Short mmCIF file of C-alpha atoms in Angstrom, two decimals:
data_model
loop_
_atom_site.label_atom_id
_atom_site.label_comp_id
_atom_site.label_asym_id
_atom_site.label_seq_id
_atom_site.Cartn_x
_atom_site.Cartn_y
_atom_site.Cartn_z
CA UNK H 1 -15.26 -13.91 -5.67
CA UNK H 2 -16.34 -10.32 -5.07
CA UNK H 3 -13.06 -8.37 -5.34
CA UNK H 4 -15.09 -4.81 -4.68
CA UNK H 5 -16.66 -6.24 -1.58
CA UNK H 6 -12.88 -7.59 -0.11
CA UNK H 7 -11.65 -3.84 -0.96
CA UNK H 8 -14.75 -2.53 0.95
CA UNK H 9 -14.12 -4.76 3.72
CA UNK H 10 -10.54 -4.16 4.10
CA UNK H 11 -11.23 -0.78 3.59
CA UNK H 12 -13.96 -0.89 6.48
CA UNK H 13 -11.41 -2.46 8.67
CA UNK H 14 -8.34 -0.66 7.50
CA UNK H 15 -9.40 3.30 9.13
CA UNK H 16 -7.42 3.59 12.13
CA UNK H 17 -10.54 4.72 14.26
CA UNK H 18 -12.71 2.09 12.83
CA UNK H 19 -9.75 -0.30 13.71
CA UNK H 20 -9.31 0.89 17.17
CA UNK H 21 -12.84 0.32 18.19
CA UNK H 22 -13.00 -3.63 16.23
CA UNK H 23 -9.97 -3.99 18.55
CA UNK H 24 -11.52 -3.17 21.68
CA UNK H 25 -14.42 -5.58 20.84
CA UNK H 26 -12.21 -8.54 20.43
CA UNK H 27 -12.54 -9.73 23.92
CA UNK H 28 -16.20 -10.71 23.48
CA UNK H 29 -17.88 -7.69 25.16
CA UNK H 30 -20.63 -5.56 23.63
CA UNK H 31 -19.74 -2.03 24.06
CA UNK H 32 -21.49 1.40 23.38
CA UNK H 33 -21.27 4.31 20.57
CA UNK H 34 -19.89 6.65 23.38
CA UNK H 35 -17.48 4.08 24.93
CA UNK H 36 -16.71 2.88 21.63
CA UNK H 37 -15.73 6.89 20.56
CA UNK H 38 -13.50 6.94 23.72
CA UNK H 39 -11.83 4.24 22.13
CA UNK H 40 -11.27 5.61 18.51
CA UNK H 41 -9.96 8.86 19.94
CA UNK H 42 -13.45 10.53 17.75
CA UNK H 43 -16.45 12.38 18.61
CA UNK H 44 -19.75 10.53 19.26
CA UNK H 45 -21.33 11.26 16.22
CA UNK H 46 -18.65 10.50 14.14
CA UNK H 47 -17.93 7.00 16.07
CA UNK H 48 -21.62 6.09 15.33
CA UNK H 49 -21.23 6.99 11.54
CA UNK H 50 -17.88 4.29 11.38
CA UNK H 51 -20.22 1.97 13.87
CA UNK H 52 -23.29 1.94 11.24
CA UNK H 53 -20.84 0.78 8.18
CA UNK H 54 -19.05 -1.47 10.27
CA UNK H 55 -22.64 -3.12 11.25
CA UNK H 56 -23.76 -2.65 7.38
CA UNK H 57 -21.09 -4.53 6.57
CA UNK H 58 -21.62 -7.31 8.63
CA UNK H 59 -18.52 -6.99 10.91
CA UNK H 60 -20.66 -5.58 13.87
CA UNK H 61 -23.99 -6.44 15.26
CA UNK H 62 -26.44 -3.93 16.80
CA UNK H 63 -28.18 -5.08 20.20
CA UNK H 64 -30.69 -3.11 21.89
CA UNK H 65 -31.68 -3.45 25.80
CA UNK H 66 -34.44 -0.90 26.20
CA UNK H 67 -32.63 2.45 25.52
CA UNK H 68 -29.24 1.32 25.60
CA UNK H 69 -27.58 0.17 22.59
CA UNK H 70 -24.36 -2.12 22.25
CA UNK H 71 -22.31 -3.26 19.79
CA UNK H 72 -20.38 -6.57 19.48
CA UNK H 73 -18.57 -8.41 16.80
CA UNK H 74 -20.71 -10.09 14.46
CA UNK H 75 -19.10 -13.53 14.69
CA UNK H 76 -15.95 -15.57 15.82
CA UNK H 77 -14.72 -15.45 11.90
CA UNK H 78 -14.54 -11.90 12.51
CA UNK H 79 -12.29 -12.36 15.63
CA UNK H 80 -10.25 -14.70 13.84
CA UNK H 81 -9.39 -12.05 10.76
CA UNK H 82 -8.38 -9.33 13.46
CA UNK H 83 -6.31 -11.76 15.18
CA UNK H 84 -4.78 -12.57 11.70
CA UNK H 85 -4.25 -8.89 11.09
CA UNK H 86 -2.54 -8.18 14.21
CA UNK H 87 -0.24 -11.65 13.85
CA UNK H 88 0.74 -9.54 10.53
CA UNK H 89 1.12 -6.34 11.27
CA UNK H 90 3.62 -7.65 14.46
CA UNK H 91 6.07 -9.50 12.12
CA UNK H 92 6.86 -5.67 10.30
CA UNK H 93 9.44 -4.76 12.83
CA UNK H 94 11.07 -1.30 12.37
CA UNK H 95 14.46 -2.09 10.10
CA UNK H 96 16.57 -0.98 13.12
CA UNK H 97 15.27 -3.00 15.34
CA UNK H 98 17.16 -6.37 15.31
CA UNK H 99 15.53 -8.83 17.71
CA UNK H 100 11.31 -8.78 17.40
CA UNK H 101 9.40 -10.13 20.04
CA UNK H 102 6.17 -11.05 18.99
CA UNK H 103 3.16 -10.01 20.46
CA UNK H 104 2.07 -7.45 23.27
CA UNK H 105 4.23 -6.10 25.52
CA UNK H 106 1.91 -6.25 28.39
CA UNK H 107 3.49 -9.26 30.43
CA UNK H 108 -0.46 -9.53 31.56
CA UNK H 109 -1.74 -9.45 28.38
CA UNK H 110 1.32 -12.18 27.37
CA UNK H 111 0.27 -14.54 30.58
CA UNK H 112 -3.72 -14.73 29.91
CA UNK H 113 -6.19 -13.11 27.50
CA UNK H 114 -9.71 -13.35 26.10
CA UNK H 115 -9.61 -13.70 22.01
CA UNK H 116 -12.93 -13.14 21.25
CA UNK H 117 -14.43 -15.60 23.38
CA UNK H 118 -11.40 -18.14 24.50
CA UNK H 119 -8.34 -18.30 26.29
CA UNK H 120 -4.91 -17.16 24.38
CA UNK H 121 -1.61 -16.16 25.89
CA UNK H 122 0.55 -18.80 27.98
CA UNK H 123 -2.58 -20.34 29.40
CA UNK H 124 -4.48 -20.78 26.44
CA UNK H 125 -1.49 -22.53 24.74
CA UNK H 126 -1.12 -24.68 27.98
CA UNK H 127 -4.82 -25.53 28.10
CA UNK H 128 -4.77 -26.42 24.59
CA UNK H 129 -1.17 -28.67 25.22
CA UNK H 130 -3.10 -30.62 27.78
CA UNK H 131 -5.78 -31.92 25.58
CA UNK H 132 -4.11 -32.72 22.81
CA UNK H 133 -1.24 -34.72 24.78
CA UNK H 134 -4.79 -36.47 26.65
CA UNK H 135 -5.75 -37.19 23.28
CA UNK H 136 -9.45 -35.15 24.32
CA UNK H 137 -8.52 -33.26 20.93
CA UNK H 138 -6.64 -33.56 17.52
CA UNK H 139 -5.77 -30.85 15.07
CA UNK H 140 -5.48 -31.25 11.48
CA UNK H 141 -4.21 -28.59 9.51
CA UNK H 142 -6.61 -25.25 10.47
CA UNK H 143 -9.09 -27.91 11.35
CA UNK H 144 -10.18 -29.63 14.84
CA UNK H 145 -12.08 -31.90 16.46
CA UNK H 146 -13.06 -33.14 19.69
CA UNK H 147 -12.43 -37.03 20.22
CA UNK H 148 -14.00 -39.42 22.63
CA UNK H 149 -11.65 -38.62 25.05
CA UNK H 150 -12.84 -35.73 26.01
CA UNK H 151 -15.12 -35.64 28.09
CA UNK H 152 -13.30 -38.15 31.00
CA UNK H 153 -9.87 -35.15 30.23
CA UNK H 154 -12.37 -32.74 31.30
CA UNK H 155 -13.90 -34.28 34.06
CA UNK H 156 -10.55 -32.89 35.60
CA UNK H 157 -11.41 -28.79 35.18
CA UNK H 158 -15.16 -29.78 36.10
CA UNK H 159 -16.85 -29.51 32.92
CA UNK H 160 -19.99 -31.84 32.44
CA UNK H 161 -18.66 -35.01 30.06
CA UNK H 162 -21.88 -34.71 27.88
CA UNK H 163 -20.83 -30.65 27.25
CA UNK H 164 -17.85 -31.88 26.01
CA UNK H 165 -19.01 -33.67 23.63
CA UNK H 166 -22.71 -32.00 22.66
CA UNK H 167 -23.67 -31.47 19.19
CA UNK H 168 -24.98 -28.06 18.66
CA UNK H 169 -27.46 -26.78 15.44
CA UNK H 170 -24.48 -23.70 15.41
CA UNK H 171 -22.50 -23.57 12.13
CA UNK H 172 -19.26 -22.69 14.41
CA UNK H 173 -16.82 -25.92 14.27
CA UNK H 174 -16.52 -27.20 17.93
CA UNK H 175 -13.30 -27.13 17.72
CA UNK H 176 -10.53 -25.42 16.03
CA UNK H 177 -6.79 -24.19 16.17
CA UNK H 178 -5.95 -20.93 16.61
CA UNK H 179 -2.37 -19.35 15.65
CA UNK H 180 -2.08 -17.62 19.76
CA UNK H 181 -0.42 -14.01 18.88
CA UNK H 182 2.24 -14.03 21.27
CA UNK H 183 3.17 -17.47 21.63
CA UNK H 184 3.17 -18.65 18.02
CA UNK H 185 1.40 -21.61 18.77
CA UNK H 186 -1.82 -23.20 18.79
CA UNK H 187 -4.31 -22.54 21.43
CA UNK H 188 -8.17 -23.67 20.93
CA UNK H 189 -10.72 -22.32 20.01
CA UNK H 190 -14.67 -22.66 18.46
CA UNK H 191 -17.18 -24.04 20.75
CA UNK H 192 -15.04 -25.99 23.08
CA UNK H 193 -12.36 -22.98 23.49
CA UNK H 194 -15.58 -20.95 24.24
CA UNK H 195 -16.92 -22.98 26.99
CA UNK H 196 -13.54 -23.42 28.75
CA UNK H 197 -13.36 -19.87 29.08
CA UNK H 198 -16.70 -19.26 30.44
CA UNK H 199 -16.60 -21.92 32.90
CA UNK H 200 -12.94 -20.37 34.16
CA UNK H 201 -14.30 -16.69 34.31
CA UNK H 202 -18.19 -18.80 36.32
CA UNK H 203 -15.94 -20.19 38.44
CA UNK H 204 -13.63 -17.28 39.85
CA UNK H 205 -10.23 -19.19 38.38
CA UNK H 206 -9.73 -16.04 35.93
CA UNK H 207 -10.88 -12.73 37.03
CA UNK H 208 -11.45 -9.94 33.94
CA UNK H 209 -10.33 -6.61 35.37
CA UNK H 210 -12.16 -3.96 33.26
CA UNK H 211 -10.67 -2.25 30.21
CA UNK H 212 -8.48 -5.05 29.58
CA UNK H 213 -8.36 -8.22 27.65
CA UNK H 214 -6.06 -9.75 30.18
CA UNK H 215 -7.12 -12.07 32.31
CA UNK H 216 -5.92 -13.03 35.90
CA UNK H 217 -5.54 -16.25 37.76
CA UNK H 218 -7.75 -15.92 41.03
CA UNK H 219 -5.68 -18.03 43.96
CA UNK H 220 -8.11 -20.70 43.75
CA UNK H 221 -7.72 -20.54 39.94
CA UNK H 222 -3.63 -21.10 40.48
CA UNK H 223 -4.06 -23.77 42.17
CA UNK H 224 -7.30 -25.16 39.68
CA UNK H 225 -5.28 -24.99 36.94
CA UNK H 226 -2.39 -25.51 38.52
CA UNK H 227 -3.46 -29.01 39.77
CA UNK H 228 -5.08 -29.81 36.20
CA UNK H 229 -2.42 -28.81 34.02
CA UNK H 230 0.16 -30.58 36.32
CA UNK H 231 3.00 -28.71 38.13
CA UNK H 232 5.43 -28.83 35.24
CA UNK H 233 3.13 -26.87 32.28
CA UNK H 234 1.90 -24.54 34.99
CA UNK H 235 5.53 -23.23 35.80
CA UNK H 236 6.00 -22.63 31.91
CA UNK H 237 2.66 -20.82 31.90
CA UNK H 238 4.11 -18.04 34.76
CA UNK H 239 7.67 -18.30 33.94
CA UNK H 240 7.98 -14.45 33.47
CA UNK H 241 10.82 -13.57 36.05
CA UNK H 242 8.32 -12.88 38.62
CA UNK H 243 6.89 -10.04 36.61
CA UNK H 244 3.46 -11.90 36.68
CA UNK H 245 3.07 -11.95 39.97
CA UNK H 246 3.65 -8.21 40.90
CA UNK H 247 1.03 -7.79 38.53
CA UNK H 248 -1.24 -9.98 40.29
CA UNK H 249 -0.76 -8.55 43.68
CA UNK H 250 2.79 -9.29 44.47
CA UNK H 251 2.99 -13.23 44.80
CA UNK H 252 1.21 -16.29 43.83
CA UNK H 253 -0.68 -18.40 46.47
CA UNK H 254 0.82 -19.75 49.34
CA UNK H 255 0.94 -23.51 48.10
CA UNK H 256 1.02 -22.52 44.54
CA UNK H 257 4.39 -21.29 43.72
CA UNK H 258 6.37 -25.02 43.28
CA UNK H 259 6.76 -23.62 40.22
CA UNK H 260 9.62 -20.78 40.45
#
């Protein structure tokens, strides 16, 4: 173990600018050095001095399309160290506060979210409830894996049964827990997590309104995932007060809402 590279790498990740602009990366997106600065609050040359260490270390990776240059995280390990981060940095409550609720405040951001490349928030969790109770997936420990089940389960949100179950020559597990930030439970994630998402967001079910890591049901997604999930878990998933759906225009579906 290389204790000088783990203080570099903390270090890396622990300068608030640096930290501001791995954050805004964590929904998947590749961004640029200007809109990237923007984030960090710093000027563009500075921003693309903290973006070449950051790719130097192997926490960002350069991609060029003609002139244009983006920058994305390097991998889904490095999502899943920022999401540990901010899971501790949201348990030190100030001393005077006396009741902590975890997570972001944003009731949006507390519905639905991208993390990194799959589903977290009340969905994700939901989503993730489903299978396991279908016995599509099983979770040992920080491990997962996909059973035979799986494919027929998701049949049911139109994903192909041989998907489900492909082998890939990736290193990333297929399947793996994921400690959700603001429900402190499991929601999936690895290859499988990955390709729920991305069918939801082909689809139309969850719309990604820009600057944002939420993510928002589209009606035909409501009732999707409503139908899929079953009446019951879909209620917990927008069981906000009816703060959820003023964000999302002011009411759910006509033929959705059996739920409130």
């Amino acid at each position: 173990m290389n204790t000088n590279q783990i203080a570099h790498i903390a270090a890396l990740v622990g300068e608030p600018a640096r930290t501001a602009m791995l954050l805004a990366l964590l929904d998947g997106r590749a961004l640029t050095a200007h809109e990237l600065a923007n984030v960090g609050n710093i000027t563009p040359a500075t921003a693309s001095r903290h973006l070449g260490l950051l790719v130097d270390a192997g926490l960002l990776r350069l991609e060029r399309q003609g002139r244009h240059r983006y920058h994305r995280l390097a991998s889904a390990e490095v999502a899943h160290v920022l999401e540990g981060i901010i899971q501790l940095a949201a348990q030190q409550a100030p001393a005077t506060r006396r009741v902590m609720v975890p997570g972001p405040r944003d009731e949006a951001m507390r519905l639905a979210r991208t993390c990194y490349d799959h589903i977290a928030g009340r969905l994700g969790v939901a989503i993730t409830e489903r299978l396991l109770a279908d016995g599509a997936i099983a979770f040992d420990g920080e491990a997962g894996h996909v059973t035979d089940r799986a494919g027929e389960v998701l049949k049911g949100l139109g994903l192909d049964a041989a998907a489900a179950s492909a082998t890939s020559p990736s290193k990333r597990p297929h399947c793996r827990p994921c400690l959700d930030w603001s429900e402190r439970r499991m929601h999936v994630a690895g290859r499988l997590g990955a390709m729920i998402c991305a069918h939801c967001l082909h689809t139309g079910w969850l719309l990604r309104p820009s600057g944002t890591r939420a993510l928002q049901p589209s009606p035909a997604g409501v009732v999707a995932l409503r139908d899929w999930l079953g009446v019951a878990q879909w209620g917990a998933v927008v069981d906000d007060g009816g703060v959820g759906r003023a964000r999302h225009g002011g009411d759910w579906p006509r033929g959705a809402r059996g739920l409130h």
